[in-house]
Every structure is written in structure tokens, then in C-alpha cells.
PDB file of C-alpha atoms in Angstrom:
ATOM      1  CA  UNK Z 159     110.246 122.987  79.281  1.00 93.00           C
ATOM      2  CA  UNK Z 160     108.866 120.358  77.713  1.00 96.00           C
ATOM      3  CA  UNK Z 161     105.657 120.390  80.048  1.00 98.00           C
ATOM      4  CA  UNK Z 162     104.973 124.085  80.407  1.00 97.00           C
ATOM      5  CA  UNK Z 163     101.544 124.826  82.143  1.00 96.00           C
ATOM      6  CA  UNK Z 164     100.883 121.165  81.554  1.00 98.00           C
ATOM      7  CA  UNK Z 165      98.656 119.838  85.017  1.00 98.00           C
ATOM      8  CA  UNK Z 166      99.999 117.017  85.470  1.00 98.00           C
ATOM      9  CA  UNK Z 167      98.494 114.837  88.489  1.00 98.00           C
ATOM     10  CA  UNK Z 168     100.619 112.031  90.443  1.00 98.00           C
ATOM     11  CA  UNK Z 169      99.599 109.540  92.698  1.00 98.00           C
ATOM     12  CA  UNK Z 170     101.957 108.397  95.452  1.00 97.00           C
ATOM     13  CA  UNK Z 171     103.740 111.515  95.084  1.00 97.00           C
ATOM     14  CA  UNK Z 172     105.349 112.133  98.293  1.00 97.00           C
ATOM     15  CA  UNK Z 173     108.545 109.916  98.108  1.00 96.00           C
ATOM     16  CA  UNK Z 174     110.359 107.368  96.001  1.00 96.00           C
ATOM     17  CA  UNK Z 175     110.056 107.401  92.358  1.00 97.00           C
ATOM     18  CA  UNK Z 176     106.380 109.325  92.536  1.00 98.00           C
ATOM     19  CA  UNK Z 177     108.792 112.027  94.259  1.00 98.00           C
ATOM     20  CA  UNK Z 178     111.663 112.201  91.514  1.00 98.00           C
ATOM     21  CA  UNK Z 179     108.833 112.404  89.190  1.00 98.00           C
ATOM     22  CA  UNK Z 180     107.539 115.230  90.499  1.00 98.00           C
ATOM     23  CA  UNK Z 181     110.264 116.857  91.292  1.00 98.00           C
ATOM     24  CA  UNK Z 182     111.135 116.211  87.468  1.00 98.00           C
ATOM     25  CA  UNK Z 183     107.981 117.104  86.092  1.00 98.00           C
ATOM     26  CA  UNK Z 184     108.370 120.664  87.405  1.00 98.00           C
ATOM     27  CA  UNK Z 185     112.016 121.145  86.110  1.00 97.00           C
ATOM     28  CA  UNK Z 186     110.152 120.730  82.597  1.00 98.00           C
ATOM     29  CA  UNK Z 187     107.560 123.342  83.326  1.00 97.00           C
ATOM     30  CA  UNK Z 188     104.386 121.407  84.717  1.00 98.00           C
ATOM     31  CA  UNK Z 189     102.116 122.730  87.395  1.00 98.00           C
ATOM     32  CA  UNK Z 190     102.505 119.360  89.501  1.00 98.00           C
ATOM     33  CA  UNK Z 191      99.628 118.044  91.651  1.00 98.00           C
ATOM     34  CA  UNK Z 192     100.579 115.212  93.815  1.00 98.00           C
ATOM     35  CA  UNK Z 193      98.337 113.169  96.466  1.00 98.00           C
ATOM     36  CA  UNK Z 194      99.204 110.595  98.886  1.00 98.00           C
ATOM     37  CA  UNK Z 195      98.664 109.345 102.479  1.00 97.00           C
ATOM     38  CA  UNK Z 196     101.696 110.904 103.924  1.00 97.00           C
ATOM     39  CA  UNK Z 197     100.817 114.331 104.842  1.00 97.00           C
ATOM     40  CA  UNK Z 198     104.107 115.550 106.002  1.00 97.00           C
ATOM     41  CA  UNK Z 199     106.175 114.370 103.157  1.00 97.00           C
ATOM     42  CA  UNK Z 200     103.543 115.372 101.051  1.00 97.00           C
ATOM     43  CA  UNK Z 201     103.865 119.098 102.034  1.00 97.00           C
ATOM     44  CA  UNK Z 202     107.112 119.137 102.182  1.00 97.00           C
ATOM     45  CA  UNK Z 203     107.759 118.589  98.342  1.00 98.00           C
ATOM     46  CA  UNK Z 204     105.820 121.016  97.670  1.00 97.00           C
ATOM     47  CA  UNK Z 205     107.160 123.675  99.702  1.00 97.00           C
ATOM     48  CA  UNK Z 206     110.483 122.733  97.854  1.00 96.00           C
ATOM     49  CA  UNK Z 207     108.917 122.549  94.555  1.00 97.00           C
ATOM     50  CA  UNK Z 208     107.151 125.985  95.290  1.00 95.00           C
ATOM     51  CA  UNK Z 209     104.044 127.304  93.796  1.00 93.00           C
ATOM     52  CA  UNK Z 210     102.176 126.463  91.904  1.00 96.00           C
ATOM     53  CA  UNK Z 211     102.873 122.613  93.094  1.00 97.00           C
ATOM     54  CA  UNK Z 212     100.301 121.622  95.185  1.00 97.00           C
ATOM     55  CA  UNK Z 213      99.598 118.525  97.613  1.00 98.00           C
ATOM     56  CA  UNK Z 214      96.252 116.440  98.459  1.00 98.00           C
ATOM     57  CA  UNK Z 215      95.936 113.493 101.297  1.00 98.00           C
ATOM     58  CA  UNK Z 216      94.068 110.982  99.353  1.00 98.00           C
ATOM     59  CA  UNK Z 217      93.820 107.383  99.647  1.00 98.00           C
ATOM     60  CA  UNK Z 218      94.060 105.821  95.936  1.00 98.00           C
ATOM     61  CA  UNK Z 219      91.573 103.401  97.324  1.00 98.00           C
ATOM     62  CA  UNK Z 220      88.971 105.172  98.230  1.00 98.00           C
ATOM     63  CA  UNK Z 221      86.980 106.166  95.258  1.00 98.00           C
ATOM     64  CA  UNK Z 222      85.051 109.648  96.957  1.00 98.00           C
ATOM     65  CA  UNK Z 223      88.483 110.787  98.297  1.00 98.00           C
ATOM     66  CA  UNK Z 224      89.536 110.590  94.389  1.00 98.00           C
ATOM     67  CA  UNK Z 225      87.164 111.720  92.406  1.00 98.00           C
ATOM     68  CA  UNK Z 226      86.687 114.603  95.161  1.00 98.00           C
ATOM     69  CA  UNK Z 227      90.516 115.502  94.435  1.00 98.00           C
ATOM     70  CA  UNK Z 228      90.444 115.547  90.204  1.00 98.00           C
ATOM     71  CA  UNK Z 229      87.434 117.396  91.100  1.00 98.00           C
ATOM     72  CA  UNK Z 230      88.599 120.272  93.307  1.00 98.00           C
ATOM     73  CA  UNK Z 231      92.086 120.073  90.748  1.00 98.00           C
ATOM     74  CA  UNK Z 232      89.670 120.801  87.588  1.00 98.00           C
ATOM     75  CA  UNK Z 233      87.723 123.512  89.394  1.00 98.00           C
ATOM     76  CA  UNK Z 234      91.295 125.082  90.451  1.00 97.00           C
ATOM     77  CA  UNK Z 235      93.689 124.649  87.227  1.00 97.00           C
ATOM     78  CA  UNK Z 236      90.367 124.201  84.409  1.00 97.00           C
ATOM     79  CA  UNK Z 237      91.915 120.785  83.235  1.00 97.00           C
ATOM     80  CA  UNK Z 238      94.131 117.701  83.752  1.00 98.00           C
ATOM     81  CA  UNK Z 239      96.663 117.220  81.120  1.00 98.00           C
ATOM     82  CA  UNK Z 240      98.731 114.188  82.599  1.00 98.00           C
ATOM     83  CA  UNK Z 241      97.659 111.459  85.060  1.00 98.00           C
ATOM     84  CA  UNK Z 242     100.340 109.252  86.315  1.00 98.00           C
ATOM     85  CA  UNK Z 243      99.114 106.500  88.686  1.00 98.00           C
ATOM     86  CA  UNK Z 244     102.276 105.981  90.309  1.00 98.00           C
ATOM     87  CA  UNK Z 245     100.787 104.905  93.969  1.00 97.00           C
ATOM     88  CA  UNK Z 246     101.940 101.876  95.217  1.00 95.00           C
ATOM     89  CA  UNK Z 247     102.609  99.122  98.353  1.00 94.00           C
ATOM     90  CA  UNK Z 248     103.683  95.978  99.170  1.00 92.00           C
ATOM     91  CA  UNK Z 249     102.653  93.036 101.349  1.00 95.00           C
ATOM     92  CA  UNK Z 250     104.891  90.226 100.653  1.00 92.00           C
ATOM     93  CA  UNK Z 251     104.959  86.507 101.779  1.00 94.00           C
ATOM     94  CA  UNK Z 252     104.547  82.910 100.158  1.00 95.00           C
ATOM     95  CA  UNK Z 253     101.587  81.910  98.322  1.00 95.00           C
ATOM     96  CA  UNK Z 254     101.646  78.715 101.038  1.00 95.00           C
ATOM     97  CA  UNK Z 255     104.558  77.349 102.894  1.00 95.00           C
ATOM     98  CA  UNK Z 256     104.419  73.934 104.071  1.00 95.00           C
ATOM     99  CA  UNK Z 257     106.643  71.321 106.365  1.00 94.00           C
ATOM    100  CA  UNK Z 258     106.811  68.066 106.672  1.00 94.00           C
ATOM    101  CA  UNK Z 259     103.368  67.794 104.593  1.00 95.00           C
ATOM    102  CA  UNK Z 260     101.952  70.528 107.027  1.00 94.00           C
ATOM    103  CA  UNK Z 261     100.658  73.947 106.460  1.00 94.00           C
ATOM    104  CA  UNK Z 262     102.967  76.097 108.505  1.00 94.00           C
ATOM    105  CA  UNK Z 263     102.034  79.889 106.868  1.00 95.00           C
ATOM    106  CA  UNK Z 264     100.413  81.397 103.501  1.00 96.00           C
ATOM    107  CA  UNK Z 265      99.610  85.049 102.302  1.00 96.00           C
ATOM    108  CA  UNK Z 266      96.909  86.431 104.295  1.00 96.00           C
ATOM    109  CA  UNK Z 267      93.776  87.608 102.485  1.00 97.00           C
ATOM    110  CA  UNK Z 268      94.144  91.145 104.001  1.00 97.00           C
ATOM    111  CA  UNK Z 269      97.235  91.050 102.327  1.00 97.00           C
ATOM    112  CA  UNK Z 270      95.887  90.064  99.166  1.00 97.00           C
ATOM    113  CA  UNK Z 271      93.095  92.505  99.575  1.00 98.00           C
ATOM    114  CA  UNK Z 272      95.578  95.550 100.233  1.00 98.00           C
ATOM    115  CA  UNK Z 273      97.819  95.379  97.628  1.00 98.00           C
ATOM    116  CA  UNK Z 274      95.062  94.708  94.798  1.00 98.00           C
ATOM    117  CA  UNK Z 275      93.058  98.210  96.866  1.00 98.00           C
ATOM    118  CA  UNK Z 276      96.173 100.412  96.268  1.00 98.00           C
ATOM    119  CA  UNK Z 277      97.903  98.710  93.501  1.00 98.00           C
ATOM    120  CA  UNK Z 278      95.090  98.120  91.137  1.00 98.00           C
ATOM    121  CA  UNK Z 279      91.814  99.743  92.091  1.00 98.00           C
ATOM    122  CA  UNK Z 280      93.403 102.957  92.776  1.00 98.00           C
ATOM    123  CA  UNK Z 281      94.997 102.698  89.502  1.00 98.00           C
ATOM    124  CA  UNK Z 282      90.869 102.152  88.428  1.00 98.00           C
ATOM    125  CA  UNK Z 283      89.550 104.742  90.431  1.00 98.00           C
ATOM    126  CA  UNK Z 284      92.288 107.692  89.045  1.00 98.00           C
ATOM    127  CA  UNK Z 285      92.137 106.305  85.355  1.00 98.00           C
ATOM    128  CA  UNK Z 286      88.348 106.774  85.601  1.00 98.00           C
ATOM    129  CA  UNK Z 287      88.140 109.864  87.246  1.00 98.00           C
ATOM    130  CA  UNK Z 288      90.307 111.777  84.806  1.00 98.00           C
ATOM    131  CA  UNK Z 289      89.317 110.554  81.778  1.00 98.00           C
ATOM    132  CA  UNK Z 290      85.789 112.537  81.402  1.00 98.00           C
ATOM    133  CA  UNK Z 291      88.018 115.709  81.875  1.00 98.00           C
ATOM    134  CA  UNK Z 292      90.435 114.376  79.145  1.00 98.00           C
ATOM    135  CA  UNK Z 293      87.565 114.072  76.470  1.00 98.00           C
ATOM    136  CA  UNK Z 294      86.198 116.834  76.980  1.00 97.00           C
ATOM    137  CA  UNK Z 295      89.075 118.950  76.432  1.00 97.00           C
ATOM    138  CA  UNK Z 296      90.138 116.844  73.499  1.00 97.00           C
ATOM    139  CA  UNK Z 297      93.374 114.651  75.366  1.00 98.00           C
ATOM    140  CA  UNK Z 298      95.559 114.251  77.731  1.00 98.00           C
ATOM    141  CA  UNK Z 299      98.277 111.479  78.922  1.00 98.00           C
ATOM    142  CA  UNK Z 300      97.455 108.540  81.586  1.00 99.00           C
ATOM    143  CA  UNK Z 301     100.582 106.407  82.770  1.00 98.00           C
ATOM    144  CA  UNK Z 302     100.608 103.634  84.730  1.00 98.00           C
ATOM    145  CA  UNK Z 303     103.162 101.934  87.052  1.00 98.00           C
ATOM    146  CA  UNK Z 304     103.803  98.609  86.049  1.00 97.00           C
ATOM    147  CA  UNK Z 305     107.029  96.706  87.507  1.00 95.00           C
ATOM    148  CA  UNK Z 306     109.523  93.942  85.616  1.00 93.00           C
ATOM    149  CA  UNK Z 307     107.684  91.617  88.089  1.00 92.00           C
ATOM    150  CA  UNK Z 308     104.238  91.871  86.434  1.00 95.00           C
ATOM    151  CA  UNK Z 309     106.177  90.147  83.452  1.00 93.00           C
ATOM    152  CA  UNK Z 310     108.319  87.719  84.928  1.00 91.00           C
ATOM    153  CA  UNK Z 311     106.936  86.625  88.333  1.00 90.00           C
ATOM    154  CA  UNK Z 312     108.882  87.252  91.878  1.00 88.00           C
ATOM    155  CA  UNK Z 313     108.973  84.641  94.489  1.00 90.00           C
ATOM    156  CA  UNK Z 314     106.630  85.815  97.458  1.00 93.00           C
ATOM    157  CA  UNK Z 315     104.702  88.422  95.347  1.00 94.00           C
ATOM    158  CA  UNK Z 316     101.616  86.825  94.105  1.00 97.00           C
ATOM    159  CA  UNK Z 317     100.001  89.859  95.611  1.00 97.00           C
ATOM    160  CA  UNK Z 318     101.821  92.305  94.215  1.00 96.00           C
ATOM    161  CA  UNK Z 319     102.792  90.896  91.027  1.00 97.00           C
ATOM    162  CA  UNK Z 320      98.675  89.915  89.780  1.00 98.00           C
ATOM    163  CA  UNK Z 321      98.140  94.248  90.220  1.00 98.00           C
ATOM    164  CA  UNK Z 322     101.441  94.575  88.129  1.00 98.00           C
ATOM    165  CA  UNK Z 323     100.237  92.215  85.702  1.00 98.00           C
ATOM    166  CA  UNK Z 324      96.710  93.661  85.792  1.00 98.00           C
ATOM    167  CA  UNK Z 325      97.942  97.421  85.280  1.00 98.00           C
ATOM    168  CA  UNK Z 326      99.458  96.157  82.265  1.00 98.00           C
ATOM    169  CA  UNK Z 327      96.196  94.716  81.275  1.00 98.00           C
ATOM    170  CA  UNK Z 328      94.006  97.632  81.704  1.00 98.00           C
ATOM    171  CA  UNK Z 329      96.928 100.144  79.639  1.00 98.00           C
ATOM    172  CA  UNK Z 330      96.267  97.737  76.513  1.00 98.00           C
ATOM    173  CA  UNK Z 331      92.409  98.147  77.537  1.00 98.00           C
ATOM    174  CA  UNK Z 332      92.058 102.099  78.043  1.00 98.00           C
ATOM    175  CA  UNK Z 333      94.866 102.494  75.044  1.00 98.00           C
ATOM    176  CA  UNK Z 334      92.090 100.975  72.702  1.00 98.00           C
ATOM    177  CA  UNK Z 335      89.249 102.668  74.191  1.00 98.00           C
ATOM    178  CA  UNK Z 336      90.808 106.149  74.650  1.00 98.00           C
ATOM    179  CA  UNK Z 337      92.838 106.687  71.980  1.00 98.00           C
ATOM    180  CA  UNK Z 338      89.821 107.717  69.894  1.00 98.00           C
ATOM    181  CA  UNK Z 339      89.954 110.902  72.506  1.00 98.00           C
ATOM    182  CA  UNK Z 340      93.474 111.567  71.690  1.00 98.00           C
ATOM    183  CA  UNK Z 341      93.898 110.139  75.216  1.00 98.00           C
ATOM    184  CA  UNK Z 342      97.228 108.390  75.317  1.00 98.00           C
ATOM    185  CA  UNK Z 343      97.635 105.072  77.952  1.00 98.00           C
ATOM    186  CA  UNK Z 344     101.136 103.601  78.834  1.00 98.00           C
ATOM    187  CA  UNK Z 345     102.681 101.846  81.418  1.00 98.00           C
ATOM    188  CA  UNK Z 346     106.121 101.615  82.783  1.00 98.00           C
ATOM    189  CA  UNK Z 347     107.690  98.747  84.229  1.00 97.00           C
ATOM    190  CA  UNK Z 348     110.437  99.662  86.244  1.00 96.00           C
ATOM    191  CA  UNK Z 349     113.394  97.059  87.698  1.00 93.00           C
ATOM    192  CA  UNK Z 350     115.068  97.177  90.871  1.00 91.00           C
ATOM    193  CA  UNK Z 351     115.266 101.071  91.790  1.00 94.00           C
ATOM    194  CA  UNK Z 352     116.960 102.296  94.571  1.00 92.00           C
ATOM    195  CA  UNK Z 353     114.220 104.203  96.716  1.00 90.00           C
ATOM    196  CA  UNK Z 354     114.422 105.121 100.257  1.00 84.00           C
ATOM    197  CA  UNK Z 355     112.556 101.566 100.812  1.00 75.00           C
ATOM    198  CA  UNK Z 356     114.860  99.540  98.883  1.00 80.00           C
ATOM    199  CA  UNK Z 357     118.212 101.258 100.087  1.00 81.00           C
ATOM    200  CA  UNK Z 358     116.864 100.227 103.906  1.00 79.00           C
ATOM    201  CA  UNK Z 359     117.032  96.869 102.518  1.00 78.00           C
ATOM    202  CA  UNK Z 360     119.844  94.186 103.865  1.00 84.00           C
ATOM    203  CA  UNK Z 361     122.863  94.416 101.834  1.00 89.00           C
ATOM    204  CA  UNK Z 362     123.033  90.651 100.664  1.00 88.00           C
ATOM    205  CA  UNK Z 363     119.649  91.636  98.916  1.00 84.00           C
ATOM    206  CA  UNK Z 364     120.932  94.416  97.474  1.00 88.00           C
ATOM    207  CA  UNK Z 365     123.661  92.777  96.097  1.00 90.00           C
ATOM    208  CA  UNK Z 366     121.298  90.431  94.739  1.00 87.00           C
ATOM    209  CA  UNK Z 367     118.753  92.175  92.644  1.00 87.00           C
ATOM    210  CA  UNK Z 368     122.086  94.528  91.188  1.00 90.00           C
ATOM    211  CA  UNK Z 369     123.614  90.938  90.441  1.00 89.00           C
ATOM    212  CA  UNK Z 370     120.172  89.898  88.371  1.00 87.00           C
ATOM    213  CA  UNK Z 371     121.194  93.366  86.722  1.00 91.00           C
ATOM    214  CA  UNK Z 372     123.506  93.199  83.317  1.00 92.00           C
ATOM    215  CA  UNK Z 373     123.951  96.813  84.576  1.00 93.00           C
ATOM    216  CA  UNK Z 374     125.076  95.712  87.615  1.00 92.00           C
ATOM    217  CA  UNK Z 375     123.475  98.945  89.507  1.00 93.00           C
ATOM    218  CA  UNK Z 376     120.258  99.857  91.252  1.00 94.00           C
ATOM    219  CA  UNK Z 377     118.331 102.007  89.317  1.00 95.00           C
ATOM    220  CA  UNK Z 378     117.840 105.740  90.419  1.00 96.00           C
ATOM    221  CA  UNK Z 379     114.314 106.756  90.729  1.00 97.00           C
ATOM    222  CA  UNK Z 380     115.134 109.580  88.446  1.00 97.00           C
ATOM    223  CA  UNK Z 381     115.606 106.953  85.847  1.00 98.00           C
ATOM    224  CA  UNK Z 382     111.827 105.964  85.942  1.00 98.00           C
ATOM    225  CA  UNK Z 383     110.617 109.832  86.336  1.00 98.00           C
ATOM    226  CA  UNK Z 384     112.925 110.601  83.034  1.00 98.00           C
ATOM    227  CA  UNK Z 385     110.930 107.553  81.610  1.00 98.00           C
ATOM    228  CA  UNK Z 386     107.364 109.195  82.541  1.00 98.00           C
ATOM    229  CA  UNK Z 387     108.471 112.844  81.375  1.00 98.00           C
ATOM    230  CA  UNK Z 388     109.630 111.348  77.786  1.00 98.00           C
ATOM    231  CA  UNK Z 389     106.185 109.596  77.752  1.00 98.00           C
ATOM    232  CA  UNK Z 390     103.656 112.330  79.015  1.00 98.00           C
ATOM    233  CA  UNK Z 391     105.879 114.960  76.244  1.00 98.00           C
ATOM    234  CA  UNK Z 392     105.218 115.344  72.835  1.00 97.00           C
ATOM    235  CA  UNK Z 393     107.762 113.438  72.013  1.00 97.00           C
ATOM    236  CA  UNK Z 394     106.061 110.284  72.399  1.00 98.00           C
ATOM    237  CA  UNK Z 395     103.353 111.263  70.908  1.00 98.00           C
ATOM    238  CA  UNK Z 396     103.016 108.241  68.159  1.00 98.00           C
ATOM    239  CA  UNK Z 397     103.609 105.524  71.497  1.00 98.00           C
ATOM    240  CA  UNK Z 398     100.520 104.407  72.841  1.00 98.00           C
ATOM    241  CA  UNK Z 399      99.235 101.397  74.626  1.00 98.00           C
ATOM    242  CA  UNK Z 400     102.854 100.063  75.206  1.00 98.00           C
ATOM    243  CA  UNK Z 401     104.617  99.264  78.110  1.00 97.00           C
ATOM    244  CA  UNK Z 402     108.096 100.527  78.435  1.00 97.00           C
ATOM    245  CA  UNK Z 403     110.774  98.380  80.892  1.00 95.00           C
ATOM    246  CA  UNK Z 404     113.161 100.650  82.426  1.00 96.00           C
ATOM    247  CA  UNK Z 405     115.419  97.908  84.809  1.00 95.00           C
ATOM    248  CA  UNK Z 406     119.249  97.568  83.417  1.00 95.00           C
ATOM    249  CA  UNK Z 407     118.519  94.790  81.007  1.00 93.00           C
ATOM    250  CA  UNK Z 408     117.280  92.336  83.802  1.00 90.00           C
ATOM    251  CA  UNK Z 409     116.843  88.832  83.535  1.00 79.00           C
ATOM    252  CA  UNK Z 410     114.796  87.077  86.573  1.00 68.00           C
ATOM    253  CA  UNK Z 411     116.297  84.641  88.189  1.00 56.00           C
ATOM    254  CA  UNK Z 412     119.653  84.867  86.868  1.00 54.00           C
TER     255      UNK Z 412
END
């Protein structure tokens, strides 16, 4: 029970690794709180999870829909103990692809634009909602979804892999800033997990990221939620501003 009557907050909550962590986070005792776009999902976790888990629809983007959720969680549960900005997407394609000396396709800026909206801003927009709450009750734990590819690069993810890299960024910034609250900031940077996105995945590509793997396995999303629960515990509470890899020893592009 290492989080008992801890309110611990995650974004993208409704499947994949924001699920497991959830569905972890309440094993140790937490009153969870998750928000995300899916609706259905959403509720459904927290019907299994039972009370007092609750679910929001919010948009990570959209700064009112955010700050009107820590809001309405604060007036229900009197704090926010743990914040972990977990939402996430994907728009992948080549930077530019060109034939014979032509131009033949490149990312599109509304890709661009949606992945840095979710990825990164709504990382922003949660960090700096929560964190007046967190001083004034004198701490609390922020964690941030990072990814292996915000270290090393990924072919078609210039997108993706600039909010990876910029979460990382902005953990060193709020860990210096915050820690004077007792506010603790780190980021995880999980490898190739096997979510209910990645299993759809063809199995030549499958077989590829678990053969850039010294494990030589997916990750489970539990993994990664096991990663947050050891973080946002007082375990870790001497580890601050660091970001902690959790992908089977991987090595890009081997």
C-alpha cells in the first residue's frame, strides 16, 4: 500500500500503459483519477477499479478543459499528490521523401502540430496546473512520459521524437525549479512495450523492435506502471530530475 489515500492524477488513462498504471496505482492504495478522450474506455476502468477511481474526458491540449479538471479534482479529494502526464499520440511519416531529385511526400504540419499539442503542451498545461496545488500543500510527485526515442532518434518520428526530447527537457527544468517545494519531477523513457497499439502491429515489426531488444521481448505495460509506482513512492524519494529508461537494454539501430 505504498500509495494509500495518495490522489494520484493520470493523463491518457484509459488504455495502454496509462491503463496498467492505473490499474497499478490502485493495487498500492491510491485514489486514482484518470482523464482522457475516450469516454467509454475511460468509464470502464473505473467501474473495474471501483470507487473511489474516478474518470474525466479531457483533452491534454486544451488548457480550460485541464485546469477545469485539477480544479473540480482539488475541490473533490482537497489535494493532488501525484501527477503523471502519461497522454500520448503518434503521427508518423518522413521528415521529406524524395525521387529522382523530386519531392514526392514530407510530414505534414498538422502532423507536426498534433503530436507537439498532445505530446508536449499537454504535458505543459497538466505540469502547470498542478503545481500551485503541490506548493501549497508542501509536495507532491509530477512524472513525465518520455520514450527511448527522445534519446536516440527513430526514423519517421521527427514529430514525435522533438516532444520526447522536449519532455525530457522540461523534467530537468521543473526538477530545478520545484524541488525547493518538495515537488519531485521525473521522467520515464520507456522502449518498445507491447500495448494494444503495438500488438496490432505487423509481425515482421514486431519481430524487429524485440530483435533491437538484448531482452529479446516486448515490454509489458505493467513494466512502465511498476516504473511510475516506484517513482511517485517514498521510496524514491532522494531521485529527482532524472530520467529513468525502462526498454530491455535497447540499442537503436542494432
Amino acid at each position: 500500500m505504498r500509495l494509500k489515500d495518495k490522489v494520484c492524477l493520470i493523463t491518457g488513462g484509459a488504455a495502454g500503459i496509462g491503463k496498467a498504471t492505473a490499474q497499478r496505482f490502485a493495487e498500492e492504495g491510491a485514489i486514482v483519477v484518470i482523464c482522457d478522450v475516450n469516454r467509454e474506455a475511460g468509464e470502464a476502468l473505473v467501474k473495474e477499479l471501483g470507487e473511489p477511481a474516478c474518470f474525466y474526458a479531457v483533452n491534454v491540449a486544451d488548457r480550460a478543459e485541464v485546469q477545469a479538471w485539477v480544479d473540480d479534482v482539488v475541490r473533490r479529494f482537497g489535494r493532488v499528490d501525484v501527477l503523471v502526464n502519461n497522454a500520448g499520440i503518434t503521427r508518423d511519416a518522413l521528415f521529406v521523401k524524395v525521387k529522382d531529385g523530386e519531392l514526392v511526400k514530407q510530414m505534414e504540419e498538422s502532423a507536426f502540430d498534433q503530436v507537439i499539442d498532445i505530446n508536449l503542451k499537454g504535458v505543459f498545461n497538466c505540469a502547470q496546473a498542478v503545481a500551485p496545488f503541490m506548493i501549497r500543500q508542501g509536495g507532491g510527485v509530477i512524472l513525465n512520459a518520455s520514450s527511448v526515442v527522445g534519446l536516440y532518434g527513430n526514423v519517421g518520428q521527427t514529430n514525435y521524437v522533438a516532444t520526447k526530447a522536449g519532455v525530457i527537457g522540461m523534467t530537468k527544468v521543473w526538477a530545478r525549479e520545484l524541488g525547493r517545494y518538495n515537488i519531485r519531477v521525473n521522467a520515464v523513457a520507456p522502449g518498445f512495450i507491447a500495448t494494444e497499439m503495438v500488438q496490432k502491429m505487423p509481425e515482421e515489426i514486431l519481430a524487429g523492435m524485440k530483435a533491437k531488444t538484448p531482452l529479446g521481448r516486448l515490454g509489458d505495460p505493467r513494466d512502465i506502471a511498476n516504473a511510475y509506482l516506484w517513482l511517485a513512492s517514498d521510496e524514491a524519494s532522494f531521485v529527482h530530475g532524472a530520467t529513468i529508461s525502462v526498454d530491455g537494454g535497447i540499442v537503436m539501430g542494432t
